[in-house]
Amino acid sequence: MEGEEGLSTAAAPLSPAQAAVRLWILRITGVAGAALFGFFFVLTFSTPQWVERFGVDFIETHAREKVESSIERWKPVWREGVAGRVAEALYREKQAEIEQLKQQFKNGIRETWATALAEIRDLDCECREKILDLLETGTAGHLLSLEAGSERLTAFIQSSYMEVATELKRDIRIFTATNAGAFILLLLVSLLKPQAVRHLFVPGLLLVVATVVCTYGYIFEQNWLLTVIYGSYLGYAYAAYLGVVFLFLCDIVLNRGRVTTRLANGVLDTFGGAVASLTPC
């Protein structure tokens, strides 16, 4: 009797009207999320300069960090053999002079910074194509020289700027494509397995939370959002978050939502049975 009573109260089925409403909410969420992130993904190709305009402060900050770290890490390249060892010994003897040269180089960077960025932000400037060619061939790193003149200083600043902008554009494409893919998957599962409507609310809710957070970041905290996207630990955490959503959806499609059922019922048990528990779909 107790077992039968427990089964009868475990999962009261949704009425057809309730199930239909939840399915439409899920499907609308899937379409809206896929459209939102898909739009920004396409925008990075149709209007690539949008990334630079959107993240101008972020790009400049990281470009400055890249320039300064490159100067601090700079060391001459020695050849192997006796000549290389002699050159290394001379370098150590001249360490104080080299540090002075580094400081002069930093001063030159500060003086050239505004002009160099103004040029590289001009979409019609030929310097953009030259710098992109250097980045593609992997020769941009050779621009750093402590005996550099003003032209080389400018090119070094611009290459650092374009490198950050290019990396950010790539990461935004990965970020938006991944989010759009998650919403498309939610939509497809809601169409293919409508009987799993209760289970789909778990990954659906996670995706909605992610979208709200990203929208807030876009409107109010642009640098924070770009930090999440731009190859950081936060970015990896967000990827893991979407991975959890993907695993929930896979469980619903391939495993009848058994894992989702157990996890959801564990949460529902905290309500003391006030909420009907789930069963595998």
Coordinates of C-alpha atoms in Angstrom, one line a residue, residues 82-260:
V82 CA 81.6 29.9 -28.5
A83 CA 80.2 33.1 -30.1
G84 CA 76.9 32.5 -28.4
R85 CA 78.5 32.1 -24.9
V86 CA 80.6 35.2 -25.4
A87 CA 77.5 37.2 -26.4
E88 CA 75.6 35.9 -23.4
A89 CA 78.5 36.9 -21.1
L90 CA 78.6 40.4 -22.7
Y91 CA 74.8 40.7 -22.2
R92 CA 75.2 40.0 -18.5
E93 CA 77.9 42.6 -18.2
K94 CA 75.8 45.2 -19.9
Q95 CA 72.6 44.4 -18.0
A96 CA 72.3 47.9 -16.5
E97 CA 72.7 49.5 -19.9
I98 CA 70.1 47.2 -21.4
E99 CA 67.6 48.0 -18.6
Q100 CA 68.2 51.7 -19.4
L101 CA 67.4 50.9 -23.1
K102 CA 64.2 49.1 -22.0
Q103 CA 63.1 52.2 -20.1
Q104 CA 63.9 54.4 -23.1
F105 CA 61.9 52.0 -25.2
K106 CA 58.9 52.3 -22.8
N107 CA 59.1 56.0 -23.0
G108 CA 59.0 55.9 -26.8
I109 CA 56.0 53.6 -26.6
R110 CA 54.1 56.1 -24.4
E111 CA 54.9 58.9 -26.8
T112 CA 53.9 57.0 -29.9
W113 CA 50.9 55.2 -28.4
A114 CA 48.0 57.6 -29.2
T115 CA 49.2 58.2 -32.8
A116 CA 49.8 54.5 -33.5
L117 CA 46.3 53.5 -32.2
A118 CA 44.6 56.3 -34.2
E119 CA 46.2 54.9 -37.4
I120 CA 45.3 51.3 -36.7
R121 CA 41.7 52.1 -35.8
D122 CA 41.2 53.7 -39.2
L123 CA 39.6 50.9 -41.3
D124 CA 41.0 52.4 -44.5
C125 CA 44.6 52.5 -43.2
E126 CA 47.0 50.3 -45.2
C127 CA 48.8 49.5 -42.0
R128 CA 46.0 47.1 -41.0
E129 CA 46.7 44.8 -43.9
K130 CA 50.4 44.9 -43.3
I131 CA 50.0 44.0 -39.7
L132 CA 47.6 41.2 -40.4
D133 CA 50.0 39.8 -42.9
L134 CA 52.7 39.9 -40.2
L135 CA 50.4 38.1 -37.8
E136 CA 49.5 35.4 -40.3
T137 CA 53.1 34.7 -41.2
G138 CA 54.1 34.7 -37.5
T139 CA 56.7 37.4 -38.0
A140 CA 55.1 40.2 -35.9
G141 CA 57.3 39.2 -32.9
H142 CA 60.4 40.3 -34.7
L143 CA 59.2 43.9 -34.5
L144 CA 60.5 44.3 -31.0
S145 CA 64.0 45.8 -31.0
L146 CA 65.5 48.0 -28.3
E147 CA 67.2 50.0 -31.0
A148 CA 63.9 50.6 -32.7
G149 CA 63.0 53.9 -34.4
S150 CA 59.6 55.6 -34.4
E151 CA 58.3 53.6 -37.4
R152 CA 59.2 50.3 -35.7
L153 CA 57.7 51.4 -32.4
T154 CA 54.4 52.3 -34.2
A155 CA 54.4 48.9 -36.0
F156 CA 55.0 47.1 -32.7
I157 CA 52.1 48.9 -30.9
Q158 CA 49.8 48.3 -33.9
S159 CA 50.7 44.6 -34.1
S160 CA 49.9 44.2 -30.4
Y161 CA 46.6 45.9 -30.9
M162 CA 45.6 43.9 -33.9
E163 CA 46.7 40.6 -32.3
V164 CA 44.4 41.2 -29.3
A165 CA 41.6 42.3 -31.6
T166 CA 42.0 39.3 -33.8
E167 CA 42.1 36.9 -30.8
L168 CA 39.0 38.6 -29.3
K169 CA 37.1 38.3 -32.6
R170 CA 37.9 34.6 -32.8
D171 CA 36.9 34.0 -29.1
I172 CA 33.6 35.9 -29.6
R173 CA 32.8 33.7 -32.6
I174 CA 33.4 30.6 -30.5
F175 CA 31.4 32.0 -27.6
T176 CA 28.4 33.0 -29.7
A177 CA 28.4 29.9 -31.9
T178 CA 28.5 27.7 -28.8
N179 CA 25.6 29.5 -27.2
A180 CA 23.6 29.5 -30.4
G181 CA 24.2 25.8 -30.8
A182 CA 23.0 25.1 -27.2
F183 CA 19.8 26.9 -27.8
I184 CA 19.3 25.1 -31.2
L185 CA 19.8 21.8 -29.4
L186 CA 17.2 22.8 -26.8
L187 CA 14.7 23.6 -29.5
L188 CA 15.4 20.3 -31.4
V189 CA 15.0 18.2 -28.3
S190 CA 11.7 20.0 -27.4
L191 CA 10.5 19.1 -30.9
L192 CA 11.7 15.5 -30.9
K193 CA 10.9 14.6 -27.3
P194 CA 7.8 16.7 -26.2
Q195 CA 7.1 14.2 -23.5
A196 CA 10.3 15.3 -21.7
V197 CA 8.9 18.8 -21.2
R198 CA 9.4 18.7 -17.4
H199 CA 13.0 17.5 -17.7
L200 CA 13.8 20.1 -20.4
F201 CA 13.1 22.9 -17.9
V202 CA 16.4 22.1 -16.2
P203 CA 18.7 22.9 -19.1
G204 CA 16.3 25.5 -20.4
L205 CA 16.6 27.4 -17.1
L206 CA 20.4 27.2 -17.2
L207 CA 20.4 28.6 -20.7
V208 CA 18.1 31.4 -19.7
V209 CA 20.3 32.3 -16.8
A210 CA 23.4 32.3 -19.0
T211 CA 21.6 34.6 -21.5
V212 CA 20.5 37.0 -18.9
V213 CA 24.0 37.2 -17.4
C214 CA 25.5 37.8 -20.9
T215 CA 22.9 40.4 -21.8
Y216 CA 23.6 42.3 -18.5
G217 CA 27.3 42.1 -19.2
Y218 CA 26.8 43.5 -22.8
I219 CA 24.7 46.4 -21.5
F220 CA 26.4 47.3 -18.2
E221 CA 29.7 45.5 -17.8
Q222 CA 31.3 45.2 -21.2
N223 CA 34.9 44.7 -20.0
W224 CA 33.7 42.0 -17.6
L225 CA 31.9 40.1 -20.3
L226 CA 34.9 40.4 -22.7
T227 CA 37.1 39.1 -19.9
V228 CA 34.8 36.0 -19.7
I229 CA 35.1 35.5 -23.4
Y230 CA 38.8 36.3 -23.9
G231 CA 40.8 33.1 -23.2
S232 CA 40.6 33.4 -19.4
Y233 CA 39.8 31.0 -16.5
L234 CA 36.3 32.6 -16.4
G235 CA 35.9 31.7 -20.0
Y236 CA 36.7 28.0 -19.3
A237 CA 34.2 28.1 -16.4
Y238 CA 31.5 29.3 -18.7
A239 CA 32.4 26.6 -21.3
A240 CA 32.0 24.1 -18.5
Y241 CA 28.7 25.6 -17.6
L242 CA 27.4 25.1 -21.2
G243 CA 28.9 21.6 -21.1
V244 CA 26.6 20.8 -18.2
V245 CA 23.6 22.0 -20.2
F246 CA 24.7 19.8 -23.1
L247 CA 25.1 16.8 -20.9
F248 CA 21.6 17.3 -19.5
L249 CA 20.2 17.4 -23.1
C250 CA 22.1 14.3 -24.0
D251 CA 20.8 12.5 -21.0
I252 CA 17.2 13.4 -21.9
V253 CA 17.7 12.3 -25.6
L254 CA 19.8 9.2 -25.1
N255 CA 19.1 8.1 -21.5
R256 CA 15.4 9.0 -21.0
G257 CA 16.5 11.7 -18.6
R258 CA 17.4 9.2 -15.9
V259 CA 20.3 11.3 -14.5
T260 CA 18.3 14.5 -14.8

